[in-house]
Coordinates of C-alpha atoms and ligand atoms in Angstrom, one line a residue:
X1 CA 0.0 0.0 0.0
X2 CA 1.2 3.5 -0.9
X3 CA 0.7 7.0 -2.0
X4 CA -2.5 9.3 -1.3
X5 CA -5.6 9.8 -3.1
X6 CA -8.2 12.7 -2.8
X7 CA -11.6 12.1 -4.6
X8 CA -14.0 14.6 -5.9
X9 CA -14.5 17.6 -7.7
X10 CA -11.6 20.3 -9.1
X11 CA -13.9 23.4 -10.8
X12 CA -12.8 26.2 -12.9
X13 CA -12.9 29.5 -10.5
X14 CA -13.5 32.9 -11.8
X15 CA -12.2 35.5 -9.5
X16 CA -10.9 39.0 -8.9
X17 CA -13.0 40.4 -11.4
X18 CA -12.4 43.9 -12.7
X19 CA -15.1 45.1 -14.9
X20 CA -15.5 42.2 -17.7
X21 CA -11.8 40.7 -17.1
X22 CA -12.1 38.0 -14.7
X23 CA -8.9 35.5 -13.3
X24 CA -9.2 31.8 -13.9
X25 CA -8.1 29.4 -11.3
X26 CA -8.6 25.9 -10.3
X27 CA -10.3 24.8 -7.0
X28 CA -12.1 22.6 -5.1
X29 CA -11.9 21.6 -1.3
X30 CA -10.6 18.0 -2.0
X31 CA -8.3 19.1 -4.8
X32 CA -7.2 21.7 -1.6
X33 CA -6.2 18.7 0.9
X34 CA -4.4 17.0 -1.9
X35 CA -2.5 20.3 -2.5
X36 CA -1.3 20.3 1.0
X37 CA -0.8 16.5 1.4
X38 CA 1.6 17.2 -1.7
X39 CA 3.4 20.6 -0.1
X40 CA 4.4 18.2 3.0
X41 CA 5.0 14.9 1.6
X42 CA 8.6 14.0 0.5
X43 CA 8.6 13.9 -3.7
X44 CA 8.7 10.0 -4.0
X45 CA 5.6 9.6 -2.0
X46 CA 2.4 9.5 -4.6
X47 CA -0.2 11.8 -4.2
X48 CA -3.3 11.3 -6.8
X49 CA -6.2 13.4 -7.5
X50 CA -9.1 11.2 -8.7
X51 CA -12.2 12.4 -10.1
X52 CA -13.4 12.5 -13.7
X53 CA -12.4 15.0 -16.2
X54 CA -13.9 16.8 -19.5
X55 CA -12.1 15.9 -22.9
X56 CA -12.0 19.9 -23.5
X57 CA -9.7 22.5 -23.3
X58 CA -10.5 23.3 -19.8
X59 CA -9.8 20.0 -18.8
X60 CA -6.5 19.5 -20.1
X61 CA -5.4 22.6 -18.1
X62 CA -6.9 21.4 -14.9
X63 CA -4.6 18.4 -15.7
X64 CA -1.6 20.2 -16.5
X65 CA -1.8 22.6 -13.5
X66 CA -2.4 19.3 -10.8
X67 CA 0.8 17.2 -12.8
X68 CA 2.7 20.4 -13.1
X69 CA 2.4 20.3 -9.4
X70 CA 3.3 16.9 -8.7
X71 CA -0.5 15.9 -8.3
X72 CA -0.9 13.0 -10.4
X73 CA -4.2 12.4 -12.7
X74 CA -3.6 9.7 -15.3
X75 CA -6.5 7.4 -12.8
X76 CA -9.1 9.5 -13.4
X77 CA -10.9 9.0 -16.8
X78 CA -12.0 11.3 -19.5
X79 CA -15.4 11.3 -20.5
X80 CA -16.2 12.4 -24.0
X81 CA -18.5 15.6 -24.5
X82 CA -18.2 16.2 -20.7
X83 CA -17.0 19.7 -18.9
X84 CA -15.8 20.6 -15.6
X85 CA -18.0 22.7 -13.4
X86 CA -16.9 26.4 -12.8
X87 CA -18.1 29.0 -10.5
X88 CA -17.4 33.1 -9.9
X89 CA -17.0 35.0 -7.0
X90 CA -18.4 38.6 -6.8
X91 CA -18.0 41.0 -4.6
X92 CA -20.4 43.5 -3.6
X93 CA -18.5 46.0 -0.9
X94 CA -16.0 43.3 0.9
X95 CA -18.9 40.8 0.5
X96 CA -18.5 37.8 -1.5
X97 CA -21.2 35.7 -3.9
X98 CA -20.6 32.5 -5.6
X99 CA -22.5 31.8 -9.0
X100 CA -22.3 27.9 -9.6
X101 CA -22.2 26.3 -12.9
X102 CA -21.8 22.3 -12.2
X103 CA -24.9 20.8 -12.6
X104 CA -23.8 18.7 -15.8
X105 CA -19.9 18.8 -14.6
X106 CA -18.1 15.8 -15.8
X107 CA -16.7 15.3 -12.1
X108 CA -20.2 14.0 -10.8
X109 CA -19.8 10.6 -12.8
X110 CA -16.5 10.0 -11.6
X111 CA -18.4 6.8 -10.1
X112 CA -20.1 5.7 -13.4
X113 CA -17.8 3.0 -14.1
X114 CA -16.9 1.1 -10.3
X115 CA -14.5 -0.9 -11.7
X116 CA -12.4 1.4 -13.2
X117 CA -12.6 3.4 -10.0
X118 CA -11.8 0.9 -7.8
X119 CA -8.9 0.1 -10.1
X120 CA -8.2 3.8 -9.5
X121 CA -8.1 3.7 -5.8
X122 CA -6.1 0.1 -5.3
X123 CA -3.8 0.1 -3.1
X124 CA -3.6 3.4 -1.7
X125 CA -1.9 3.4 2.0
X126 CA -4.9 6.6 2.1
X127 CA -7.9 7.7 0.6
X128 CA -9.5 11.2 1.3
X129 CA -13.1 12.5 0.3
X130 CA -15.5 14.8 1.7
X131 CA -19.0 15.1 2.2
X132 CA -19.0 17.8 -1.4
X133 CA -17.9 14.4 -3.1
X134 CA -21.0 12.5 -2.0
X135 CA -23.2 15.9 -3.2
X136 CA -21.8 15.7 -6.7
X137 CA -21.5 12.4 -7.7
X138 CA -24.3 11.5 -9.4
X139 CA -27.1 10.0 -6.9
X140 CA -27.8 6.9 -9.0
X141 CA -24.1 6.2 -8.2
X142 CA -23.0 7.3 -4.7
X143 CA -23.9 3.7 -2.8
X144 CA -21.4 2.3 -5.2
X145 CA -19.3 4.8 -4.4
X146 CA -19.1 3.7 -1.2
X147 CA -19.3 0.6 -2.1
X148 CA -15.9 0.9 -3.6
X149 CA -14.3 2.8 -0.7
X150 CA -15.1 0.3 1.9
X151 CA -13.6 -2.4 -0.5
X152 CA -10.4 -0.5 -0.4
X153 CA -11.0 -0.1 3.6
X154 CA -10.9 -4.0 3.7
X155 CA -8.1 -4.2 1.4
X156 CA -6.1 -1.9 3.9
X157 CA -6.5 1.8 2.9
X158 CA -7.4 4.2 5.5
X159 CA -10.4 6.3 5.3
X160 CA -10.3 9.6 5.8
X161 CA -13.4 11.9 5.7
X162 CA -14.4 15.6 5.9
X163 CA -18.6 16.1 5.8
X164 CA -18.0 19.5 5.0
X165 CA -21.8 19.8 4.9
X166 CA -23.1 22.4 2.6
X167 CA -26.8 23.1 2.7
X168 CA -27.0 24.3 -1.2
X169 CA -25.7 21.3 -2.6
X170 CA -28.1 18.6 -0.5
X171 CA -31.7 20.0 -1.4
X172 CA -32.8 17.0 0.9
X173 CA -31.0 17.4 4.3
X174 CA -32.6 13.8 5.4
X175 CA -30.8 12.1 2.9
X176 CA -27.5 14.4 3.5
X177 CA -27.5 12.7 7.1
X178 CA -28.2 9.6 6.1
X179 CA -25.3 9.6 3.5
X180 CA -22.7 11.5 5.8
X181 CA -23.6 9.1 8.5
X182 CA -23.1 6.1 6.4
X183 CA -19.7 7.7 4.9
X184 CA -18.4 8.2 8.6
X185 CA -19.3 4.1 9.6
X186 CA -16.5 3.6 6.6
X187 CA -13.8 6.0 7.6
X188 CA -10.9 5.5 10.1
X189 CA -10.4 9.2 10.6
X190 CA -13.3 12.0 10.8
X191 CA -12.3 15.6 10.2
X192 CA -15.7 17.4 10.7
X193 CA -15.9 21.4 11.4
X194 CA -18.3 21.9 13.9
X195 CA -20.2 24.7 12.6
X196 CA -21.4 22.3 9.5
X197 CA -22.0 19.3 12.0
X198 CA -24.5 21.7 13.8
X199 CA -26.2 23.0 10.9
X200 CA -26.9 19.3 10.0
X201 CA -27.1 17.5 13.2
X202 CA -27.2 19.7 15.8
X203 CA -24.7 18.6 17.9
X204 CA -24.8 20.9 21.0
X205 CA -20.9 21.6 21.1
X206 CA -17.5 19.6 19.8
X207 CA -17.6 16.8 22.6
X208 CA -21.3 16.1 21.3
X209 CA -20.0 15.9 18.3
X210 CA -17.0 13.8 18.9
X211 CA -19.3 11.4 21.0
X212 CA -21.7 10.6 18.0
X213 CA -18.7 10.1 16.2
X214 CA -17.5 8.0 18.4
X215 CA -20.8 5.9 18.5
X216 CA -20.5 5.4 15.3
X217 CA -17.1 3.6 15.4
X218 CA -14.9 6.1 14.2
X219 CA -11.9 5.4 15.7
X220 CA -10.0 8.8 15.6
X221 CA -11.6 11.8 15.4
X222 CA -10.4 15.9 15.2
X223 CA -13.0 18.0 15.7
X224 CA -12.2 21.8 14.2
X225 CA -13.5 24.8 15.2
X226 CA -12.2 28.0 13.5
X227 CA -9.7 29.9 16.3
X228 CA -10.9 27.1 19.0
X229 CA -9.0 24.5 19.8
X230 CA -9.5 21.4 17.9
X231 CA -10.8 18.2 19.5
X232 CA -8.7 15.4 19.0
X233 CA -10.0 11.7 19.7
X234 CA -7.7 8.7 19.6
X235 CA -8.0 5.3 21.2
X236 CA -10.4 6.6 23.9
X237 CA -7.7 9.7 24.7
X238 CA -8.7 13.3 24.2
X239 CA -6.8 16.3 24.3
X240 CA -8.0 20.2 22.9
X241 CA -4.9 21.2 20.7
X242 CA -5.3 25.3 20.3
X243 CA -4.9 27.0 17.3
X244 CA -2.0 29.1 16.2
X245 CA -2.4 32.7 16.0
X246 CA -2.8 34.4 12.4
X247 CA -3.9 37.8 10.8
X248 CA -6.5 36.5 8.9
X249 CA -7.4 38.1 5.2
X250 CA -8.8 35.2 4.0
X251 CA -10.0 31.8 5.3
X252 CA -10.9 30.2 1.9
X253 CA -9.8 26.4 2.1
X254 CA -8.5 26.9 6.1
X255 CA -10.3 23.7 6.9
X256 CA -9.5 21.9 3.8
X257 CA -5.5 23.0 4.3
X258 CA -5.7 22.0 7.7
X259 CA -7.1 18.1 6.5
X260 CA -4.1 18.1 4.4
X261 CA -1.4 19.0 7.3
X262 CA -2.9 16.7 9.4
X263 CA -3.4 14.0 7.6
X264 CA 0.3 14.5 6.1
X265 CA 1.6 14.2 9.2
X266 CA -0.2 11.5 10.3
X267 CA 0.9 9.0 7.1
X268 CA 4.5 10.3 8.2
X269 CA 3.9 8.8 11.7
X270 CA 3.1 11.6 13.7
X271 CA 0.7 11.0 16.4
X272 CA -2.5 12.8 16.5
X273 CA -2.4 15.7 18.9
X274 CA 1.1 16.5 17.7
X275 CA -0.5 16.2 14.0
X276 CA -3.3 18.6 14.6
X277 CA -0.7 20.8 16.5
X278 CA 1.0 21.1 12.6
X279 CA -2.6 21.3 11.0
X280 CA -3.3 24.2 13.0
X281 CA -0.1 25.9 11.6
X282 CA -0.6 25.3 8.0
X283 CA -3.7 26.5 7.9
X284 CA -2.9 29.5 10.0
X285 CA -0.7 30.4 7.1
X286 CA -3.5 30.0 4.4
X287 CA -5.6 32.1 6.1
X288 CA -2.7 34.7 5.6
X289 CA -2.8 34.5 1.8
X290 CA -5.7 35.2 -0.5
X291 CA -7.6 31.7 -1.7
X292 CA -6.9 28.5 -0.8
X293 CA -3.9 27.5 -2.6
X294 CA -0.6 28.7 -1.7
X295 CA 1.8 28.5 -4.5
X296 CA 3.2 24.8 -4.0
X297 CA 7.0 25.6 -3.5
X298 CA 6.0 28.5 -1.1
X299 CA 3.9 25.8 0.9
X300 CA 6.9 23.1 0.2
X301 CA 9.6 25.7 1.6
X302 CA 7.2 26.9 4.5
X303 CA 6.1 23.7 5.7
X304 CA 9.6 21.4 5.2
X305 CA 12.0 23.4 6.7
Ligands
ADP408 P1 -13.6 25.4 7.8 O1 -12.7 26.1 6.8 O2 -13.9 24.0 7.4 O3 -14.9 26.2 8.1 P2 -12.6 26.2 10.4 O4 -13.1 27.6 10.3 O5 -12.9 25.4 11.6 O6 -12.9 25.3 9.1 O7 -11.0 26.4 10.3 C1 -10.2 25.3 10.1 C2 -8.8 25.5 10.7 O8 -8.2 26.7 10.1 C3 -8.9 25.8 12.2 O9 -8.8 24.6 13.0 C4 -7.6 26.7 12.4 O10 -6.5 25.8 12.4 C5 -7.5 27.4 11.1 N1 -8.1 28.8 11.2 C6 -9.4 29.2 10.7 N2 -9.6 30.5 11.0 C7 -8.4 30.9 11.6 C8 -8.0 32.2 12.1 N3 -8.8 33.3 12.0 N4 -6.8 32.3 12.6 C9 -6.0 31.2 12.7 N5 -6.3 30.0 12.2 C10 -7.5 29.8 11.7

């Protein structure tokens, strides 16, 4: 078993618009773990994005930008006539909108074919999703999608999962519990935020939280909170790890850069509390930046010295 692999969905972002000229950028809050899995891994350790790409020119850039970074893509198949999903962020004052285009992406049948996903996924020492993959794949195809990540679980991968719960994509919040809950029986580590666990399950604070969790038979468990300390839950230990201090600008992908620190650390043997110690600090220096991804030597040269 080896190398990392982050499922789901990586869009095409329009930003910093100034009258008609907008930026175009690539993001998406799994392709964000995988970025930071890849800024603190040693260069012969594999990390993968796998999802399911367009045969456009959009596409091929998304794909060139990820392998130019040392993300690899070759798993994830390219589906003719398909295109990735894109969104634009507005601003009105210092307030910011997002305009979603991703209905019809070509990332929500990256489960059409189980086979060749699972083919995709073998052998992977970890495998990462979040709760925005199970709202985009197609919902004729998500139970085989977790069909296929609890055959790698009893192959030896370890499950990680984020629920990241957000209310626009699950039009049916019943069915977004049932599916979160049923992703969290097949993970080995849970990295909720708490804010999103309330709004779906209203736990009552992070040791609720951590206890349905728990009950469920996760086995280790970090609980974040924003500037709180993070809840950390392994083999029936807890400790509160506080966050490093940071002059926020912007705290786009903060919880998805902090997934990637820890769970970095934790394939390079670091135990938990001392893992979410080093989570806390990578995302601390996200927030300091504007969007989610850190240019990859700047994350590389921050985060290995
Ligand atoms: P999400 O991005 O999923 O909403 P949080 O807001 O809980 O997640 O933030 C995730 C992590 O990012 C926190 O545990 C903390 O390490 C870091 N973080 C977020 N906001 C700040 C901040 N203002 N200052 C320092 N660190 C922050």
């Amino acid at each position: 078993m080896h190398g990392f692999a982050s499922v789901g969905e990586c869009m095409i972002e329009l930003s910093g618009q100034n009258d008609t000229q907008w930026h175009m950028g690539f993001a998406g809050d799994t392709l964000n773990t995988a970025w930071y899995v890849r800024a603190l891994m040693q260069p012969d350790f594999a990390v993968d994005y796998v999802t399911a790409f367009g045969d456009d020119a959009f596409s091929n850039q998304q794909m060139a930008f990820l392998n130019e970074n040392g993300i690899a893509t070759d798993k994830s198949p390219i589906i003719k006539g398909a295109r990735p999903g894109l969104y634009a962020i507005t601003l009105t004052g210092a307030e910011r909108s997002f305009t979603y285009w991703r209905n019809d992406s070509a990332a929500r049948r990256l489960a059409e074919n189980p086979a060749h996903l699972l083919k995709s996924l073998k052998n992977r020492k970890m495998i990462y999703f979040s709760g925005i993959t199970l709202a985009i794949i197609l919902p004729e195809h998500r139970q085989s999608f977790l069909e296929v990540i609890n055959q790698c679980r009893a192959e030896g991968a370890q499950i990680a999962f984020d629920p990241n719960f957000r209310s626009a994509l699950w039009p049916d919040h019943n069915l977004a519990r049932e599916l979160i809950t049923q992703a969290m029986r097949s993970s080995d580590i849970a990295l909720p935020t708490l804010p999103d666990e309330q709004a779906l399950f209203g736990d009552a604070d992070g040791q609720a939280c951590a206890a349905r969790l728990t009950a469920l038979g996760v086995k280790e468990i970090v609980v974040k909170d924003g500037t709180d300390p993070a809840i950390v839950q392994f083999e029936g230990k807890q400790v509160l790890v506080p966050s490093v201090k940071a002059n926020a600008i912007d705290t786009t992908g903060a919880g998805d850069s902090f997934n990637g620190g820890y769970l970095a650390a934790r394939l390079n043997g670091i135990a938990p509390a001392e893992a979410a110690s080093q989570a806390h600090k990578v995302a601390a220096h996200v927030v300091e930046c504007r969007g989610a991804l850190m240019p990859m030597q700047t994350a590389h040269d921050l985060f290995m010295r």
